[in-house]
PDB file of C-alpha atoms in Angstrom:
ATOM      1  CA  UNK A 114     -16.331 -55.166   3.115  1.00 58.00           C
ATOM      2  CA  UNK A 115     -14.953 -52.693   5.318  1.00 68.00           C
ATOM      3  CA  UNK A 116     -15.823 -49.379   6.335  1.00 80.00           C
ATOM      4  CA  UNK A 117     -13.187 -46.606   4.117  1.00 88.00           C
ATOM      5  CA  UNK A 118     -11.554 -44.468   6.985  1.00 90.00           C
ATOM      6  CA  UNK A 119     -12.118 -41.066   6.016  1.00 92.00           C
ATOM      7  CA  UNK A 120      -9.227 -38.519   6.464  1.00 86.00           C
ATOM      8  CA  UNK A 121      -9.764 -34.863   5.814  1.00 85.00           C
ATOM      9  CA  UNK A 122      -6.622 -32.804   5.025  1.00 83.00           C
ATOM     10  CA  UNK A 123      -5.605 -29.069   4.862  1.00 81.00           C
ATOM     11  CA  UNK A 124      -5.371 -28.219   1.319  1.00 83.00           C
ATOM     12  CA  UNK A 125      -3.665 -24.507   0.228  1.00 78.00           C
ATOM     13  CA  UNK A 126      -0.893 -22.701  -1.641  1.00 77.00           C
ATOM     14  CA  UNK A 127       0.499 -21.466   1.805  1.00 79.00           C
ATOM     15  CA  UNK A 128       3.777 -24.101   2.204  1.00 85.00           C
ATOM     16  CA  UNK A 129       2.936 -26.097   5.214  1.00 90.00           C
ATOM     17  CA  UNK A 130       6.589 -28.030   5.408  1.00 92.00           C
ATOM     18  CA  UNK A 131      10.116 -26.696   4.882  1.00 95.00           C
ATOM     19  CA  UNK A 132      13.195 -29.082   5.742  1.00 97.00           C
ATOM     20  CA  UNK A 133      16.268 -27.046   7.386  1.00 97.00           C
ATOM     21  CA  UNK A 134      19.981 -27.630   6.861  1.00 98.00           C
ATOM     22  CA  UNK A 135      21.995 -28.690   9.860  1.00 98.00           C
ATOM     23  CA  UNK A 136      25.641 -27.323  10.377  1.00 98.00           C
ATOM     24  CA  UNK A 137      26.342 -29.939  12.662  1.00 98.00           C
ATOM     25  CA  UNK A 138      24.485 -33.418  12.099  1.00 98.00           C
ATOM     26  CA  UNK A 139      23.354 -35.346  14.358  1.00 98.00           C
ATOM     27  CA  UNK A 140      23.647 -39.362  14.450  1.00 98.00           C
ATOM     28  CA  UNK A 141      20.954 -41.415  16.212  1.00 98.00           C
ATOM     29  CA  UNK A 142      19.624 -44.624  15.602  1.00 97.00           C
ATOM     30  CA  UNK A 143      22.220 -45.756  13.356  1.00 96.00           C
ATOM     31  CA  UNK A 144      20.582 -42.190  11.158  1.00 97.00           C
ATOM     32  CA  UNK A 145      22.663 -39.394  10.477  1.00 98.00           C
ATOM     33  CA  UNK A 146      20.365 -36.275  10.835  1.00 98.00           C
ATOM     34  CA  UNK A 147      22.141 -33.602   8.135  1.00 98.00           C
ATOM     35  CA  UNK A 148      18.507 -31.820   7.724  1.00 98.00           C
ATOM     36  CA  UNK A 149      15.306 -32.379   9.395  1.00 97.00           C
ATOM     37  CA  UNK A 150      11.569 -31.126   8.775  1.00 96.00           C
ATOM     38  CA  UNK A 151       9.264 -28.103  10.318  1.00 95.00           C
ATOM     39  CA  UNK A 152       6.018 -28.648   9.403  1.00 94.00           C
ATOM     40  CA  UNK A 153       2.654 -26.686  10.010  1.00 93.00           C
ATOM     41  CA  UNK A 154       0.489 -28.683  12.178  1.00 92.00           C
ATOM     42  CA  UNK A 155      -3.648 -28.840  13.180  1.00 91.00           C
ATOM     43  CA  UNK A 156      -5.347 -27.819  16.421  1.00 91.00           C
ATOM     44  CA  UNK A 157      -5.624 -31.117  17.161  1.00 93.00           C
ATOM     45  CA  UNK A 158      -1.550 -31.266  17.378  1.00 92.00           C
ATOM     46  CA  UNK A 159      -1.500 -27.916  19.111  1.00 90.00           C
ATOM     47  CA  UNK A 160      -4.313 -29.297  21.956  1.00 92.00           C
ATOM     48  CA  UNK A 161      -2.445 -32.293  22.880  1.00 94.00           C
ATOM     49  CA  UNK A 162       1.050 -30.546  23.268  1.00 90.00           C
ATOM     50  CA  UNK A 163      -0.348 -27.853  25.318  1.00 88.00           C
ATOM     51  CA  UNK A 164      -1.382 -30.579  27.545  1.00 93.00           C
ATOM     52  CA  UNK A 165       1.475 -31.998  27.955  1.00 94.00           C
ATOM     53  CA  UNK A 166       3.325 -28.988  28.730  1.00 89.00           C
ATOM     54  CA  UNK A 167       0.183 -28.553  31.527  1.00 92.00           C
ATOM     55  CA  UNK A 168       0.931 -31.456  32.866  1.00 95.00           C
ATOM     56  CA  UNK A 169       4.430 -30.922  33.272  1.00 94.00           C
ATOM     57  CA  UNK A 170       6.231 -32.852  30.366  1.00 92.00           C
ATOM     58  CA  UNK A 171       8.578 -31.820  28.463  1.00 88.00           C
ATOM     59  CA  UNK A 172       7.397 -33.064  24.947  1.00 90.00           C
ATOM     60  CA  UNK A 173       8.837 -32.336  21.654  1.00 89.00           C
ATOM     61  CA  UNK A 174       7.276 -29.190  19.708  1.00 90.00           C
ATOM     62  CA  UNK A 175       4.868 -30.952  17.137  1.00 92.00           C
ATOM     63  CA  UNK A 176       6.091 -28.678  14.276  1.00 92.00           C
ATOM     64  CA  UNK A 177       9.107 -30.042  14.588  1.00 93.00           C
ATOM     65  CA  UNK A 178       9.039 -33.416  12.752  1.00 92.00           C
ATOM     66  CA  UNK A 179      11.868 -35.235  13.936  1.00 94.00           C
ATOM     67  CA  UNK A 180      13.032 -37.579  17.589  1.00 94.00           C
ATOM     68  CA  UNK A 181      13.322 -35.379  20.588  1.00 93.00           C
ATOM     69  CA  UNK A 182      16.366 -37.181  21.309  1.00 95.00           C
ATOM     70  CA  UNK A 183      17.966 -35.521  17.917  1.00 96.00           C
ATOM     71  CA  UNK A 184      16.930 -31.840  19.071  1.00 94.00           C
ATOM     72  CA  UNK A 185      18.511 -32.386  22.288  1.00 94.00           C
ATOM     73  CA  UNK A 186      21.923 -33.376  20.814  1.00 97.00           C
ATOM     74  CA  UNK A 187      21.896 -30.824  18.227  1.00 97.00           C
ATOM     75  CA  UNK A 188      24.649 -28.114  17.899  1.00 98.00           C
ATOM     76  CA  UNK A 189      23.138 -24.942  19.705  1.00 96.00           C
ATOM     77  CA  UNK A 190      23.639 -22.955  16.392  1.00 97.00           C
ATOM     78  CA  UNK A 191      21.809 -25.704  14.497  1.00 97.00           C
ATOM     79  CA  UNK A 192      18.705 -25.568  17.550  1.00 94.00           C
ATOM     80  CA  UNK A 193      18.919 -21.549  16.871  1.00 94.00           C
ATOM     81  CA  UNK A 194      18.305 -21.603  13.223  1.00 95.00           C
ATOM     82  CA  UNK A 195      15.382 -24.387  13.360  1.00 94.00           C
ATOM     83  CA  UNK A 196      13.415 -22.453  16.447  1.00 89.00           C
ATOM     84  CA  UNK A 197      13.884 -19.317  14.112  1.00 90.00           C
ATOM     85  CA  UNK A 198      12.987 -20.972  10.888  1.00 93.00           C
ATOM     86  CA  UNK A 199       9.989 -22.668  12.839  1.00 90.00           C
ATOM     87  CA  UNK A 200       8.161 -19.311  13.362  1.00 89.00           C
ATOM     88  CA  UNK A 201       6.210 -18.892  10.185  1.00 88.00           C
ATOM     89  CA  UNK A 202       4.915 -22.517  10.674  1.00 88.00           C
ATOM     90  CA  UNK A 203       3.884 -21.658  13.879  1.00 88.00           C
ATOM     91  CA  UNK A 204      -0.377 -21.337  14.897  1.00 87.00           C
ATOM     92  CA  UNK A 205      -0.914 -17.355  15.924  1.00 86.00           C
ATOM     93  CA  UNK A 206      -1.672 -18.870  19.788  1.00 80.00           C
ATOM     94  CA  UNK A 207       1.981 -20.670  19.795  1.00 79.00           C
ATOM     95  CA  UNK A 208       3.159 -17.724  17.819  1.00 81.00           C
ATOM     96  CA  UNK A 209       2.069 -15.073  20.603  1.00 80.00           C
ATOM     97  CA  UNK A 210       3.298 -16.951  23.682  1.00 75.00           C
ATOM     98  CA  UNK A 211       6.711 -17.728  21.613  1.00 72.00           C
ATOM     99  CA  UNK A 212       7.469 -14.016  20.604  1.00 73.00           C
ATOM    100  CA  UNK A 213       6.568 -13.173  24.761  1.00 72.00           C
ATOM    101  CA  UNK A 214       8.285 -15.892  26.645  1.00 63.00           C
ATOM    102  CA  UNK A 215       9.620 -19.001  24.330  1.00 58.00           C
ATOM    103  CA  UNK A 216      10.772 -21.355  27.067  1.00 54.00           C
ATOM    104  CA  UNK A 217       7.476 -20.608  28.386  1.00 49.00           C
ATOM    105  CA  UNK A 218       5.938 -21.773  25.002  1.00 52.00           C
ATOM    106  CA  UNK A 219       7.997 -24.721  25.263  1.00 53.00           C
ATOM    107  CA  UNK A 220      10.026 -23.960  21.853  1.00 57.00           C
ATOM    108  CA  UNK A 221      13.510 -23.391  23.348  1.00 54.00           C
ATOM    109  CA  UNK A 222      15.677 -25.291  25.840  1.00 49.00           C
ATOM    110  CA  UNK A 223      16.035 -24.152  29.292  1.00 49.00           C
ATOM    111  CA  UNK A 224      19.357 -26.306  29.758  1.00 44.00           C
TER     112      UNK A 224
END
Protein backbone atom coordinates (compact mmCIF):
# COMPACT_ATOMS: atom_id res chain seq x y z
CA UNK A 1 0.00 0.00 0.00
CA UNK A 2 1.07 3.37 -0.62
CA UNK A 3 2.20 6.12 1.37
CA UNK A 4 -1.19 8.93 1.74
CA UNK A 5 0.35 12.32 0.49
CA UNK A 6 -0.40 14.67 3.09
CA UNK A 7 -1.60 18.22 2.08
CA UNK A 8 -2.10 20.89 4.67
CA UNK A 9 -4.47 23.75 3.72
CA UNK A 10 -5.33 27.31 4.98
CA UNK A 11 -8.56 27.05 6.68
CA UNK A 12 -10.56 30.60 7.79
CA UNK A 13 -13.67 32.76 7.41
CA UNK A 14 -11.46 35.46 5.63
CA UNK A 15 -12.61 34.76 1.63
CA UNK A 16 -9.48 33.63 0.00
CA UNK A 17 -11.03 33.62 -3.83
CA UNK A 18 -13.33 36.12 -5.56
CA UNK A 19 -14.00 35.68 -9.47
CA UNK A 20 -14.24 39.24 -11.36
CA UNK A 21 -16.52 40.19 -14.24
CA UNK A 22 -14.88 41.07 -17.52
CA UNK A 23 -16.34 43.97 -19.74
CA UNK A 24 -14.57 42.75 -22.56
CA UNK A 25 -13.93 38.82 -22.77
CA UNK A 26 -11.31 37.39 -23.84
CA UNK A 27 -11.15 34.14 -26.21
CA UNK A 28 -8.16 31.77 -25.98
CA UNK A 29 -7.84 28.29 -26.43
CA UNK A 30 -11.02 27.76 -28.06
CA UNK A 31 -12.30 29.41 -24.08
CA UNK A 32 -14.08 32.47 -23.90
CA UNK A 33 -12.80 34.23 -20.68
CA UNK A 34 -16.17 36.44 -19.52
CA UNK A 35 -14.80 36.26 -15.69
CA UNK A 36 -11.72 34.92 -14.26
CA UNK A 37 -10.45 34.18 -10.55
CA UNK A 38 -8.13 36.22 -7.85
CA UNK A 39 -7.26 34.07 -5.33
CA UNK A 40 -5.16 34.47 -2.02
CA UNK A 41 -2.09 32.51 -2.32
CA UNK A 42 0.86 30.89 0.30
CA UNK A 43 4.45 32.02 0.81
CA UNK A 44 5.41 29.33 -1.02
CA UNK A 45 3.56 31.02 -4.24
CA UNK A 46 4.85 34.42 -3.21
CA UNK A 47 8.79 32.90 -2.97
CA UNK A 48 8.82 31.45 -6.31
CA UNK A 49 7.30 34.56 -8.17
CA UNK A 50 9.62 36.87 -6.53
CA UNK A 51 12.22 34.79 -8.08
CA UNK A 52 11.22 34.94 -11.14
CA UNK A 53 10.79 38.53 -11.25
CA UNK A 54 14.76 38.40 -9.79
CA UNK A 55 15.70 36.67 -12.41
CA UNK A 56 14.27 38.76 -14.92
CA UNK A 57 10.96 37.01 -16.12
CA UNK A 58 8.08 38.32 -16.57
CA UNK A 59 5.71 35.68 -14.93
CA UNK A 60 2.11 35.91 -14.30
CA UNK A 61 1.03 37.31 -10.70
CA UNK A 62 0.12 33.99 -8.79
CA UNK A 63 -3.09 35.57 -7.36
CA UNK A 64 -4.26 35.81 -10.46
CA UNK A 65 -5.62 32.36 -11.45
CA UNK A 66 -5.92 32.40 -15.00
CA UNK A 67 -3.21 32.03 -18.57
CA UNK A 68 -0.89 34.94 -18.84
CA UNK A 69 -1.70 34.94 -22.36
CA UNK A 70 -5.52 36.00 -21.32
CA UNK A 71 -4.21 39.03 -19.07
CA UNK A 72 -2.20 40.24 -21.84
CA UNK A 73 -5.13 40.42 -24.33
CA UNK A 74 -7.49 41.78 -21.92
CA UNK A 75 -9.30 45.17 -22.43
CA UNK A 76 -7.16 47.76 -20.35
CA UNK A 77 -10.39 48.65 -18.35
CA UNK A 78 -10.95 44.95 -17.67
CA UNK A 79 -6.77 44.66 -16.49
CA UNK A 80 -7.68 47.95 -14.27
CA UNK A 81 -10.52 46.53 -12.37
CA UNK A 82 -8.78 42.94 -11.70
CA UNK A 83 -5.24 44.68 -10.45
CA UNK A 84 -7.67 46.83 -8.21
CA UNK A 85 -9.91 44.05 -7.11
CA UNK A 86 -6.62 41.91 -6.54
CA UNK A 87 -5.44 44.13 -3.62
CA UNK A 88 -7.23 42.68 -0.66
CA UNK A 89 -5.96 39.19 -1.79
CA UNK A 90 -2.72 40.45 -1.85
CA UNK A 91 0.28 39.20 1.10
CA UNK A 92 1.21 42.66 3.19
CA UNK A 93 5.01 42.23 1.41
CA UNK A 94 3.29 42.28 -2.28
CA UNK A 95 0.82 44.68 -0.82
CA UNK A 96 3.63 47.31 0.27
CA UNK A 97 5.77 47.19 -2.87
CA UNK A 98 2.32 47.37 -5.01
CA UNK A 99 0.86 50.54 -3.22
CA UNK A 100 4.85 52.14 -3.77
CA UNK A 101 5.77 51.15 -7.24
CA UNK A 102 3.28 48.38 -8.95
CA UNK A 103 5.19 47.72 -12.15
CA UNK A 104 7.94 47.33 -9.82
CA UNK A 105 5.86 44.64 -7.92
CA UNK A 106 5.22 43.11 -11.12
CA UNK A 107 1.21 43.59 -10.87
CA UNK A 108 0.72 46.03 -13.78
CA UNK A 109 1.89 46.12 -17.41
CA UNK A 110 4.63 48.30 -18.46
CA UNK A 111 3.49 48.04 -22.27
Amino acid sequence: MADEVKVARVIGAAEREKMVPLEFPVEFEDKTWTEVKIRRVSGKEVEQYMDALGRGERPIPPMFDFPLEVYEAMDDDDRFAIDEAVIPFLPRRLKAAAEQNPLAAGLTSDS
